[in-house]
GROMACS .gro file of C-alpha atoms in nm:
model
  257
    1TYR     CA    1  -1.284   1.908  -0.123
    2ASP     CA    2  -1.232   2.310   0.045
    3LEU     CA    3  -1.534   2.367   0.290
    4ILE     CA    4  -1.804   2.084   0.432
    5VAL     CA    5  -2.168   2.222   0.469
    6VAL     CA    6  -2.368   2.006   0.729
    7LEU     CA    7  -2.777   2.123   0.708
    8ASP     CA    8  -3.030   2.000   0.978
    9CYS     CA    9  -2.798   1.782   1.182
   10ALA     CA   10  -2.798   1.853   1.506
   11ASP     CA   11  -2.449   1.665   1.572
   12LEU     CA   12  -2.187   1.398   1.273
   13GLY     CA   13  -2.351   1.099   1.389
   14GLN     CA   14  -2.654   1.150   1.200
   15LEU     CA   15  -2.518   1.143   0.874
   16GLY     CA   16  -2.451   0.762   0.942
   17THR     CA   17  -2.163   0.595   0.664
   18LEU     CA   18  -2.132   0.941   0.547
   19TYR     CA   19  -1.923   1.072   0.881
   20ALA     CA   20  -1.823   0.655   0.979
   21SER     CA   21  -1.581   0.577   0.616
   22HIS     CA   22  -1.503   0.921   0.624
   23ALA     CA   23  -1.416   1.058   0.969
   24ALA     CA   24  -1.043   1.208   0.906
   25PHE     CA   25  -1.189   1.378   0.609
   26PHE     CA   26  -1.465   1.576   0.880
   27GLN     CA   27  -1.243   1.628   1.096
   28SER     CA   28  -0.937   1.789   0.846
   29THR     CA   29  -1.208   2.012   0.709
   30PRO     CA   30  -1.346   2.349   0.764
   31ILE     CA   31  -1.801   2.272   0.860
   32ILE     CA   32  -2.010   2.554   0.796
   33ALA     CA   33  -2.307   2.381   1.031
   34ILE     CA   34  -2.651   2.512   0.944
   35ASP     CA   35  -2.971   2.403   1.160
   36HIS     CA   36  -3.240   2.517   1.384
   37ASP     CA   37  -3.311   2.241   1.666
   38PRO     CA   38  -3.190   2.331   2.025
   39GLY     CA   39  -2.993   1.974   2.092
   40HIS     CA   40  -2.714   2.124   1.810
   41GLU     CA   41  -2.302   2.066   1.897
   42HIS     CA   42  -2.215   2.415   1.719
   43TYR     CA   43  -1.929   2.172   1.524
   44GLY     CA   44  -1.825   2.357   1.288
   45GLN     CA   45  -1.606   2.690   1.187
   46ILE     CA   46  -1.903   2.889   1.174
   47ASN     CA   47  -2.229   2.785   1.321
   48LEU     CA   48  -2.557   2.927   1.130
   49VAL     CA   49  -2.797   2.825   1.443
   50ASP     CA   50  -3.157   2.975   1.470
   51LEU     CA   51  -3.407   2.843   1.708
   52ALA     CA   52  -3.620   3.123   1.675
   53ALA     CA   53  -3.646   2.899   1.348
   54SER     CA   54  -3.945   2.637   1.227
   55ALA     CA   55  -3.721   2.461   1.000
   56CYS     CA   56  -3.376   2.471   0.858
   57GLY     CA   57  -3.475   2.613   0.443
   58GLU     CA   58  -3.604   2.945   0.655
   59VAL     CA   59  -3.283   2.959   0.852
   60CYS     CA   60  -3.135   2.940   0.493
   61ALA     CA   61  -3.425   3.155   0.330
   62GLN     CA   62  -3.350   3.439   0.601
   63PHE     CA   63  -2.953   3.415   0.625
   64LEU     CA   64  -3.038   3.458   0.216
   65ARG     CA   65  -3.240   3.705   0.233
   66GLU     CA   66  -3.064   3.944   0.436
   67VAL     CA   67  -2.712   3.884   0.177
   68MET     CA   68  -2.779   3.720  -0.137
   69PRO     CA   69  -3.145   3.838  -0.197
   70HIS     CA   70  -3.037   3.849  -0.633
   71CYS     CA   71  -2.956   3.480  -0.646
   72ILE     CA   72  -3.305   3.399  -0.477
   73ASP     CA   73  -3.488   3.284  -0.800
   74GLY     CA   74  -3.779   3.034  -0.856
   75ASP     CA   75  -3.574   2.704  -0.825
   76VAL     CA   76  -3.398   2.812  -0.530
   77ALA     CA   77  -3.741   2.994  -0.359
   78THR     CA   78  -3.907   2.624  -0.526
   79CYS     CA   79  -3.613   2.398  -0.303
   80LEU     CA   80  -3.637   2.691   0.034
   81LEU     CA   81  -3.961   2.694   0.086
   82ALA     CA   82  -3.974   2.249  -0.035
   83GLY     CA   83  -3.742   2.243   0.267
   84ILE     CA   84  -4.011   2.455   0.492
   85LEU     CA   85  -4.333   2.296   0.414
   86ALA     CA   86  -4.201   1.886   0.437
   87GLU     CA   87  -4.016   2.028   0.820
   88THR     CA   88  -4.434   2.183   0.966
   89ARG     CA   89  -4.546   1.912   0.701
   90SER     CA   90  -4.688   2.216   0.586
   91PHE     CA   91  -4.783   2.472   0.821
   92ARG     CA   92  -4.869   2.194   1.078
   93SER     CA   93  -4.628   2.235   1.283
   94PRO     CA   94  -4.696   2.354   1.654
   95ARG     CA   95  -4.260   2.555   1.659
   96MET     CA   96  -4.465   2.768   1.412
   97GLY     CA   97  -4.389   3.161   1.404
   98VAL     CA   98  -4.466   3.481   1.225
   99ARG     CA   99  -4.164   3.472   1.050
  100THR     CA  100  -4.179   3.156   0.895
  101PHE     CA  101  -4.498   3.311   0.693
  102SER     CA  102  -4.285   3.672   0.570
  103VAL     CA  103  -3.954   3.376   0.462
  104THR     CA  104  -4.318   3.252   0.255
  105ALA     CA  105  -4.410   3.519   0.151
  106THR     CA  106  -4.079   3.630  -0.003
  107LEU     CA  107  -4.060   3.323  -0.150
  108LEU     CA  108  -4.354   3.274  -0.335
  109ASP     CA  109  -4.287   3.641  -0.449
  110ALA     CA  110  -3.954   3.474  -0.559
  111GLY     CA  111  -4.155   3.216  -0.773
  112ALA     CA  112  -4.138   2.899  -0.582
  113ARG     CA  113  -4.368   2.704  -0.694
  114ARG     CA  114  -4.571   2.576  -0.415
  115ALA     CA  115  -4.812   2.376  -0.638
  116GLU     CA  116  -4.580   2.142  -0.734
  117ILE     CA  117  -4.406   2.055  -0.370
  118VAL     CA  118  -4.796   1.994  -0.237
  119THR     CA  119  -4.804   1.761  -0.445
  120ALA     CA  120  -4.454   1.561  -0.486
  121LEU     CA  121  -4.445   1.577  -0.110
  122PHE     CA  122  -4.823   1.557  -0.004
  123GLN     CA  123  -5.001   1.339  -0.269
  124THR     CA  124  -4.778   1.057  -0.322
  125ARG     CA  125  -4.825   0.896  -0.038
  126THR     CA  126  -4.781   0.461  -0.135
  127VAL     CA  127  -5.090   0.249  -0.135
  128GLY     CA  128  -4.826   0.029   0.218
  129GLN     CA  129  -4.719   0.391   0.382
  130LEU     CA  130  -5.106   0.410   0.393
  131GLN     CA  131  -5.169   0.107   0.525
  132LEU     CA  132  -4.865   0.100   0.781
  133TRP     CA  133  -4.945   0.447   0.972
  134GLY     CA  134  -5.323   0.283   0.972
  135ARG     CA  135  -5.180  -0.010   1.161
  136ALA     CA  136  -4.936   0.213   1.365
  137LEU     CA  137  -5.298   0.445   1.475
  138THR     CA  138  -5.436   0.111   1.572
  139ARG     CA  139  -5.231   0.048   1.843
  140LEU     CA  140  -5.186   0.395   1.934
  141ARG     CA  141  -5.159   0.447   2.315
  142VAL     CA  142  -5.132   0.780   2.506
  143ASP     CA  143  -5.049   0.912   2.835
  144PRO     CA  144  -5.163   1.234   2.949
  145GLU     CA  145  -4.977   1.196   3.316
  146ARG     CA  146  -4.640   1.302   3.146
  147LYS     CA  147  -4.760   1.384   2.727
  148LEU     CA  148  -4.657   1.063   2.605
  149VAL     CA  149  -4.761   0.943   2.319
  150TRP     CA  150  -4.612   0.608   2.155
  151THR     CA  151  -4.734   0.250   1.942
  152LEU     CA  152  -4.591  -0.089   1.840
  153LEU     CA  153  -4.585  -0.159   1.444
  154SER     CA  154  -4.414  -0.555   1.463
  155GLN     CA  155  -4.217  -0.708   1.186
  156HIS     CA  156  -4.567  -0.865   1.068
  157ASP     CA  157  -4.725  -0.491   0.999
  158PHE     CA  158  -4.476  -0.421   0.744
  159LEU     CA  159  -4.492  -0.715   0.501
  160ALA     CA  160  -4.833  -0.711   0.472
  161ALA     CA  161  -4.802  -0.368   0.376
  162ALA     CA  162  -4.538  -0.357   0.198
  163ALA     CA  163  -4.404  -0.125   0.383
  164HIS     CA  164  -4.001  -0.096   0.448
  165GLU     CA  165  -3.812   0.038   0.825
  166ASN     CA  166  -3.743   0.425   0.522
  167ASP     CA  167  -4.190   0.471   0.620
  168LEU     CA  168  -4.164   0.501   0.918
  169SER     CA  169  -4.037   0.886   0.919
  170GLU     CA  170  -4.315   0.951   0.775
  171ILE     CA  171  -4.582   0.830   1.026
  172ILE     CA  172  -4.308   1.003   1.348
  173ASP     CA  173  -4.391   1.300   1.115
  174GLU     CA  174  -4.784   1.251   1.121
  175LEU     CA  175  -4.784   1.123   1.517
  176LEU     CA  176  -4.589   1.476   1.595
  177VAL     CA  177  -4.883   1.705   1.375
  178ASN     CA  178  -5.138   1.520   1.524
  179THR     CA  179  -5.063   1.555   1.851
  180PRO     CA  180  -4.892   1.857   1.902
  181ASP     CA  181  -4.956   1.909   2.287
  182ALA     CA  182  -4.782   1.554   2.242
  183ARG     CA  183  -4.377   1.596   2.436
  184VAL     CA  184  -4.229   1.269   2.343
  185ILE     CA  185  -4.350   1.069   2.116
  186ILE     CA  186  -4.244   0.725   2.105
  187LEU     CA  187  -4.206   0.331   1.781
  188ILE     CA  188  -4.091   0.056   1.934
  189TYR     CA  189  -4.078  -0.105   1.547
  190GLU     CA  190  -3.940  -0.473   1.521
  191GLN     CA  191  -3.679  -0.509   1.230
  192ARG     CA  192  -3.571  -0.839   1.021
  193ASP     CA  193  -3.406  -0.953   1.245
  194GLY     CA  194  -3.608  -0.934   1.485
  195THR     CA  195  -3.390  -0.692   1.690
  196ILE     CA  196  -3.700  -0.477   1.887
  197CYS     CA  197  -3.591  -0.089   1.852
  198ALA     CA  198  -3.752   0.207   1.988
  199LEU     CA  199  -3.729   0.583   1.778
  200ALA     CA  200  -3.781   0.886   2.054
  201ARG     CA  201  -3.860   1.237   1.957
  202SER     CA  202  -3.896   1.535   2.151
  203PRO     CA  203  -4.083   1.715   1.935
  204SER     CA  204  -3.920   2.095   2.180
  205GLY     CA  205  -3.614   1.902   2.317
  206ASP     CA  206  -3.716   1.979   2.586
  207VAL     CA  207  -3.776   1.650   2.744
  208ASP     CA  208  -3.398   1.498   2.605
  209ALA     CA  209  -3.459   1.171   2.343
  210THR     CA  210  -3.174   1.039   2.441
  211HIS     CA  211  -3.155   1.062   2.825
  212LEU     CA  212  -3.464   0.820   2.816
  213LEU     CA  213  -3.309   0.587   2.596
  214ARG     CA  214  -3.005   0.593   2.733
  215PRO     CA  215  -3.093   0.277   2.942
  216PHE     CA  216  -3.119   0.052   2.564
  217GLY     CA  217  -2.797   0.236   2.470
  218GLY     CA  218  -2.970   0.507   2.273
  219GLN     CA  219  -2.796   0.778   2.060
  220GLY     CA  220  -2.927   1.061   1.887
  221THR     CA  221  -2.956   1.451   1.999
  222PRO     CA  222  -3.207   1.613   2.299
  223THR     CA  223  -3.505   1.569   2.036
  224HIS     CA  224  -3.424   1.297   1.805
  225ALA     CA  225  -3.229   0.972   1.963
  226ARG     CA  226  -3.281   0.609   1.837
  227ALA     CA  227  -3.213   0.196   1.992
  228CYS     CA  228  -3.225  -0.138   1.971
  229LEU     CA  229  -3.274  -0.331   2.260
  230VAL     CA  230  -3.140  -0.758   2.291
  231PRO     CA  231  -3.377  -0.950   2.123
  232GLN     CA  232  -3.761  -0.895   2.309
  233ASP     CA  233  -4.037  -1.042   2.148
  234LEU     CA  234  -4.269  -0.683   2.126
  235LEU     CA  235  -4.469  -0.684   2.364
  236THR     CA  236  -4.152  -0.719   2.668
  237ALA     CA  237  -4.000  -0.459   2.443
  238GLU     CA  238  -4.281  -0.214   2.557
  239ARG     CA  239  -4.274  -0.236   2.889
  240MET     CA  240  -3.886  -0.232   2.913
  241VAL     CA  241  -3.904   0.105   2.710
  242LEU     CA  242  -4.203   0.262   2.867
  243ASP     CA  243  -4.038   0.171   3.227
  244ALA     CA  244  -3.713   0.363   3.183
  245VAL     CA  245  -3.922   0.603   2.950
  246ARG     CA  246  -4.208   0.749   3.248
  247PRO     CA  247  -4.021   0.857   3.556
  248ALA     CA  248  -3.760   1.032   3.326
  249ILE     CA  249  -4.011   1.207   3.172
  250LEU     CA  250  -4.176   1.321   3.506
  251ASP     CA  251  -3.785   1.388   3.655
  252THR     CA  252  -3.783   1.634   3.334
  253THR     CA  253  -4.090   1.785   3.447
  254LYS     CA  254  -4.061   1.814   3.848
  255GLN     CA  255  -3.700   1.988   3.713
  256THR     CA  256  -3.880   2.216   3.469
  257VAL     CA  257  -4.145   2.322   3.762
   0.00000   0.00000   0.00000
């Protein structure tokens, strides 16, 4: 291969085993990186990073609209609009801007099949996903001073809902759109082996998610981070994470002010 195009990844580590297993290939091959994350590390030889965009699909669509508008047919428009609707949760993201609607209008004019996208993205929830979401909501807690939202999920919750860790991204996304004022969202969950992990999201990136979880070896970007604690029970892990996160959020608030 002569070129790598990386979409919606602030750093190459987010590619997981794909990058880890082919690190030499990534280091020796030119990379075009397309993203809108403020924490993007600009690791490509060409970096198309648009911080004003609400979704990576919007960045791609805007680029094609300006440079190669003739290539946006119905199928391409459908794919691009799917990316926008998925990342903005059907236009519910707090990062929405006027240009997002302008780009969307262009894609609809080009034949994007919105009804098909909505059905595939938002009307195919499994019973397990809904049950896991319900269990996460019952334990939802809020620290209004820090604008911190968090919840817990035990391995029993996964088993009872017949759900998997892959479903966690859906829960985080729902929390993002249903708690738009939150500066930080944390999901603490138990893996099958008993290890407790924490996912941190900072929608705007003004609170560095990686910094929040650094005491536990957290890795990620300013907007997304993950860390796993040494084996603990869920409530002990909750106290440990909150004891580390709360002062870090306040310190960030003071620096911002």
